[in-house]
Tab-separated table of C-alpha atoms in Angstrom:
chain	number	residue	atom	x	y	z
A	518	UNK	CA	162.088	5.066	110.165
A	519	UNK	CA	159.767	3.793	112.742
A	520	UNK	CA	159.923	4.770	116.491
A	521	UNK	CA	157.862	3.581	119.335
A	522	UNK	CA	157.625	5.531	122.587
A	523	UNK	CA	156.481	4.437	125.917
A	524	UNK	CA	156.138	6.712	129.053
A	525	UNK	CA	156.614	6.792	131.786
A	526	UNK	CA	159.740	4.760	131.990
A	527	UNK	CA	159.047	3.965	135.969
A	528	UNK	CA	156.001	4.347	137.952
A	529	UNK	CA	155.338	3.787	141.586
A	530	UNK	CA	151.825	3.735	142.461
A	531	UNK	CA	149.773	2.950	145.597
A	532	UNK	CA	147.122	0.131	145.656
A	533	UNK	CA	143.706	1.545	144.773
A	534	UNK	CA	145.176	4.500	142.592
A	535	UNK	CA	144.416	4.818	138.693
A	536	UNK	CA	146.806	3.865	136.054
A	537	UNK	CA	147.523	5.392	132.661
A	538	UNK	CA	150.431	3.952	130.404
A	539	UNK	CA	150.711	5.632	127.011
A	540	UNK	CA	152.373	4.231	123.844
A	541	UNK	CA	152.853	6.074	120.560
A	542	UNK	CA	154.140	4.901	117.159
A	543	UNK	CA	156.052	7.182	114.696
A	544	UNK	CA	156.749	6.560	110.958
A	545	UNK	CA	154.125	4.052	110.239
A	546	UNK	CA	150.450	4.121	109.594
A	547	UNK	CA	147.525	1.626	110.568
A	548	UNK	CA	149.824	-0.434	112.773
A	549	UNK	CA	148.562	-3.333	114.942
A	550	UNK	CA	149.363	-2.430	118.557
A	551	UNK	CA	149.941	-4.707	121.561
A	552	UNK	CA	150.339	-4.540	125.269
A	553	UNK	CA	152.336	-7.099	127.022
A	554	UNK	CA	153.148	-7.678	130.849
A	555	UNK	CA	156.186	-9.389	132.350
A	556	UNK	CA	155.880	-10.313	135.797
A	557	UNK	CA	159.150	-10.672	137.679
A	558	UNK	CA	160.872	-14.013	136.496
A	559	UNK	CA	158.067	-14.917	134.089
A	560	UNK	CA	157.641	-14.559	130.460
A	561	UNK	CA	155.560	-12.281	128.255
A	562	UNK	CA	151.845	-12.124	128.687
A	563	UNK	CA	149.767	-10.363	125.897
A	564	UNK	CA	147.182	-8.382	127.460
A	565	UNK	CA	145.454	-6.465	124.663
A	566	UNK	CA	145.939	-5.944	120.940
A	567	UNK	CA	144.354	-3.565	118.449
A	568	UNK	CA	143.927	-3.822	114.763
A	569	UNK	CA	142.512	-0.364	114.171
A	570	UNK	CA	141.123	2.739	116.011
A	571	UNK	CA	138.554	1.808	118.594
A	572	UNK	CA	139.142	-1.867	118.051
A	573	UNK	CA	140.504	-3.609	121.231
A	574	UNK	CA	140.878	-7.246	121.933
A	575	UNK	CA	141.378	-8.539	125.361
A	576	UNK	CA	143.536	-11.641	125.897
A	577	UNK	CA	142.947	-12.220	129.549
A	578	UNK	CA	140.455	-10.987	132.188
A	579	UNK	CA	141.851	-8.616	134.403
A	580	UNK	CA	141.887	-5.265	136.228
A	581	UNK	CA	143.136	-3.312	133.145
A	582	UNK	CA	141.529	-1.786	130.082
A	583	UNK	CA	142.997	-0.599	126.688
A	584	UNK	CA	142.117	2.254	124.192
A	585	UNK	CA	143.310	3.326	120.993
A	586	UNK	CA	141.989	6.935	120.660
A	587	UNK	CA	144.281	7.767	117.732
A	588	UNK	CA	145.793	5.542	114.738
A	589	UNK	CA	149.256	5.365	116.304
A	590	UNK	CA	148.318	5.939	119.980
A	591	UNK	CA	147.571	3.032	122.508
A	592	UNK	CA	146.730	3.701	126.175
A	593	UNK	CA	146.617	0.952	129.025
A	594	UNK	CA	144.468	1.967	132.087
A	595	UNK	CA	143.169	0.911	135.286
A	596	UNK	CA	140.608	2.369	137.753
A	597	UNK	CA	142.265	0.894	140.745
A	598	UNK	CA	145.600	-0.768	140.946
A	599	UNK	CA	146.048	-4.255	142.602
A	600	UNK	CA	149.366	-5.345	144.047
A	601	UNK	CA	149.424	-8.116	141.334
A	602	UNK	CA	149.388	-5.420	138.653
A	603	UNK	CA	153.255	-4.745	139.299
A	604	UNK	CA	155.452	-5.738	136.416
A	605	UNK	CA	157.209	-4.549	133.287
A	606	UNK	CA	154.572	-3.391	130.572
A	607	UNK	CA	155.630	-3.484	127.012
A	608	UNK	CA	153.907	-2.110	124.114
A	609	UNK	CA	154.710	-3.380	120.557
A	610	UNK	CA	153.624	-2.642	116.894
A	611	UNK	CA	153.472	-4.692	113.906
A	612	UNK	CA	152.295	-4.219	110.201
A	613	UNK	CA	149.835	-7.118	110.861
A	614	UNK	CA	150.643	-9.561	108.598
A	615	UNK	CA	151.255	-13.237	109.662
A	616	UNK	CA	154.952	-12.949	108.723
A	617	UNK	CA	155.369	-9.661	110.276
A	618	UNK	CA	157.687	-9.099	113.252
A	619	UNK	CA	156.720	-7.097	116.148
A	620	UNK	CA	158.673	-4.018	117.276
A	621	UNK	CA	158.961	-3.252	121.000
A	622	UNK	CA	159.043	0.033	122.982
A	623	UNK	CA	161.457	0.560	125.727
A	624	UNK	CA	159.002	-0.508	128.666
A	625	UNK	CA	157.306	0.864	131.783
A	626	UNK	CA	158.320	-0.509	135.096
A	627	UNK	CA	155.241	-0.388	137.267
A	628	UNK	CA	155.540	-1.015	141.116
A	629	UNK	CA	152.365	-1.054	143.002
A	630	UNK	CA	152.908	-0.434	146.824
B	854	UNK	CA	146.984	-23.951	117.296
B	855	UNK	CA	150.717	-22.881	117.308
B	856	UNK	CA	152.977	-23.219	120.338
B	857	UNK	CA	156.750	-22.614	121.418
B	858	UNK	CA	158.796	-24.679	123.830
B	859	UNK	CA	162.218	-23.282	124.987
B	860	UNK	CA	164.104	-26.065	126.379
B	861	UNK	CA	166.257	-24.705	129.262
B	862	UNK	CA	165.195	-21.592	131.344
B	863	UNK	CA	168.900	-20.945	132.050
B	864	UNK	CA	172.014	-21.699	130.066
B	865	UNK	CA	175.510	-20.884	131.008
B	866	UNK	CA	178.614	-20.891	128.613
B	867	UNK	CA	181.943	-19.736	128.859
B	868	UNK	CA	183.261	-16.692	126.818
B	869	UNK	CA	184.244	-17.745	123.406
B	870	UNK	CA	182.128	-21.020	123.626
B	871	UNK	CA	179.386	-22.101	121.305
B	872	UNK	CA	175.930	-20.576	122.245
B	873	UNK	CA	173.067	-23.187	121.619
B	874	UNK	CA	169.597	-21.996	122.693
B	875	UNK	CA	166.781	-24.552	121.916
B	876	UNK	CA	163.464	-23.909	120.693
B	877	UNK	CA	160.698	-26.370	119.501
B	878	UNK	CA	157.446	-25.378	117.678
B	879	UNK	CA	154.017	-26.886	117.276
B	880	UNK	CA	151.980	-25.673	114.127
B	881	UNK	CA	149.380	-27.130	112.093
B	882	UNK	CA	150.537	-24.777	109.174
B	883	UNK	CA	154.152	-23.723	107.875
B	884	UNK	CA	155.283	-21.649	110.629
B	885	UNK	CA	156.728	-18.234	110.836
B	886	UNK	CA	159.322	-18.048	113.562
B	887	UNK	CA	161.311	-15.439	115.510
B	888	UNK	CA	163.999	-14.977	118.027
B	889	UNK	CA	164.080	-11.832	120.216
B	890	UNK	CA	166.743	-10.789	122.817
B	891	UNK	CA	165.925	-8.696	125.961
B	892	UNK	CA	168.397	-6.878	127.914
B	893	UNK	CA	167.786	-6.039	131.569
B	894	UNK	CA	164.958	-3.416	131.881
B	895	UNK	CA	164.667	-2.911	128.008
B	896	UNK	CA	162.114	-3.944	125.461
B	897	UNK	CA	162.678	-6.887	123.089
B	898	UNK	CA	164.819	-6.657	119.959
B	899	UNK	CA	164.381	-8.904	116.866
B	900	UNK	CA	167.350	-11.069	116.333
B	901	UNK	CA	166.084	-12.919	113.230
B	902	UNK	CA	162.949	-14.338	111.598
B	903	UNK	CA	162.132	-17.266	109.362
B	904	UNK	CA	159.404	-16.877	106.931
B	905	UNK	CA	159.793	-20.016	104.725
B	906	UNK	CA	162.767	-18.881	102.507
B	907	UNK	CA	166.181	-20.185	103.366
B	908	UNK	CA	166.280	-22.531	106.125
B	909	UNK	CA	169.321	-21.068	107.741
B	910	UNK	CA	168.632	-17.625	108.688
B	911	UNK	CA	171.421	-15.063	109.910
B	912	UNK	CA	170.664	-12.454	112.197
B	913	UNK	CA	172.369	-9.649	113.972
B	914	UNK	CA	175.172	-9.901	116.466
B	915	UNK	CA	176.478	-13.126	114.845
B	916	UNK	CA	173.657	-15.254	115.723
B	917	UNK	CA	171.982	-17.539	113.235
B	918	UNK	CA	168.976	-20.108	113.474
B	919	UNK	CA	168.255	-23.135	111.320
B	920	UNK	CA	164.608	-24.262	110.565
B	921	UNK	CA	164.303	-28.047	110.741
B	922	UNK	CA	160.890	-29.189	109.794
B	923	UNK	CA	161.517	-32.906	110.719
B	924	UNK	CA	162.461	-31.990	114.127
B	925	UNK	CA	159.987	-29.021	114.414
B	926	UNK	CA	163.045	-26.925	115.774
B	927	UNK	CA	164.382	-23.388	115.362
B	928	UNK	CA	167.575	-23.513	117.553
B	929	UNK	CA	169.590	-20.353	117.844
B	930	UNK	CA	173.240	-20.529	117.757
B	931	UNK	CA	176.459	-18.355	117.986
B	932	UNK	CA	179.854	-19.688	117.460
B	933	UNK	CA	181.651	-17.700	119.908
B	934	UNK	CA	179.958	-16.145	123.026
B	935	UNK	CA	180.750	-12.522	124.272
B	936	UNK	CA	180.090	-11.107	127.584
B	937	UNK	CA	177.436	-8.894	125.944
B	938	UNK	CA	175.463	-11.681	124.888
B	939	UNK	CA	174.230	-12.100	128.373
B	940	UNK	CA	170.398	-11.529	128.206
B	941	UNK	CA	167.058	-13.184	127.936
B	942	UNK	CA	166.259	-14.811	124.763
B	943	UNK	CA	162.727	-15.485	123.477
B	944	UNK	CA	161.471	-17.853	120.646
B	945	UNK	CA	158.237	-16.943	119.032
B	946	UNK	CA	155.607	-18.298	116.436
B	947	UNK	CA	153.326	-16.342	114.575
B	948	UNK	CA	149.640	-16.937	115.326
B	949	UNK	CA	148.325	-17.831	111.713
B	950	UNK	CA	144.633	-16.980	112.462
B	951	UNK	CA	143.716	-13.882	110.486
B	952	UNK	CA	145.808	-10.890	110.400
B	953	UNK	CA	146.197	-9.885	113.980
B	954	UNK	CA	149.965	-10.250	113.832
B	955	UNK	CA	150.001	-11.924	117.241
B	956	UNK	CA	153.104	-13.760	118.307
B	957	UNK	CA	153.126	-16.689	120.773
B	958	UNK	CA	156.251	-16.684	122.808
B	959	UNK	CA	158.120	-19.263	124.589
B	960	UNK	CA	158.908	-18.802	128.187
B	961	UNK	CA	162.384	-17.534	127.486
B	962	UNK	CA	166.050	-18.556	128.018
B	963	UNK	CA	168.456	-16.629	130.169
B	964	UNK	CA	171.936	-16.709	128.873
B	965	UNK	CA	174.810	-16.361	131.265
B	966	UNK	CA	178.198	-15.928	129.919
B	967	UNK	CA	181.192	-16.501	132.158
B	968	UNK	CA	184.563	-14.861	131.840
């Protein structure tokens, strides 16, 4: 069966510090991968998605970047965090077909102080 | 382009009462539709999905949803609410452009279950 991992589970970082969140998927190959953010009291915002190694599409301009160095690894980064980067970050994967559901990881709670 | 609207950001029901969470979609092509549930500080979990087979879709935890093309709706129901159903619920429609697998989510509905 497939499993998706995210770490860390929680993170408190000062403004201006770098960020690296990691997501890995087990039990499947060539998944489509997604990063979402949930700000407090708001819905899901798609940040990035990837259909293959090294292929990253950005959905909104922002202070963040994403990379996919391996087939089942997706990394979300920032060089300098802003207060507005606080939120709940979710990674998800799908089989990439139009009828495919997405499977979500447990999330990372990021607080920028 | 596809879009989803969830009517009611908060719904409150008594334990044992009917749960009805509303979702309307907009799509220029036959849609693929999904309902997810999110418990506090957790990821989203798939409840059910519609992919053009039966219009009444049964999901986990006693939930079901009916696809109504004439009303462009995909409302989620459960006959009898449990306290454990208290959570945030998201309706989503598949982005039918290419094979990105992207989903377009509604803003979510928070379900409160009162004892």
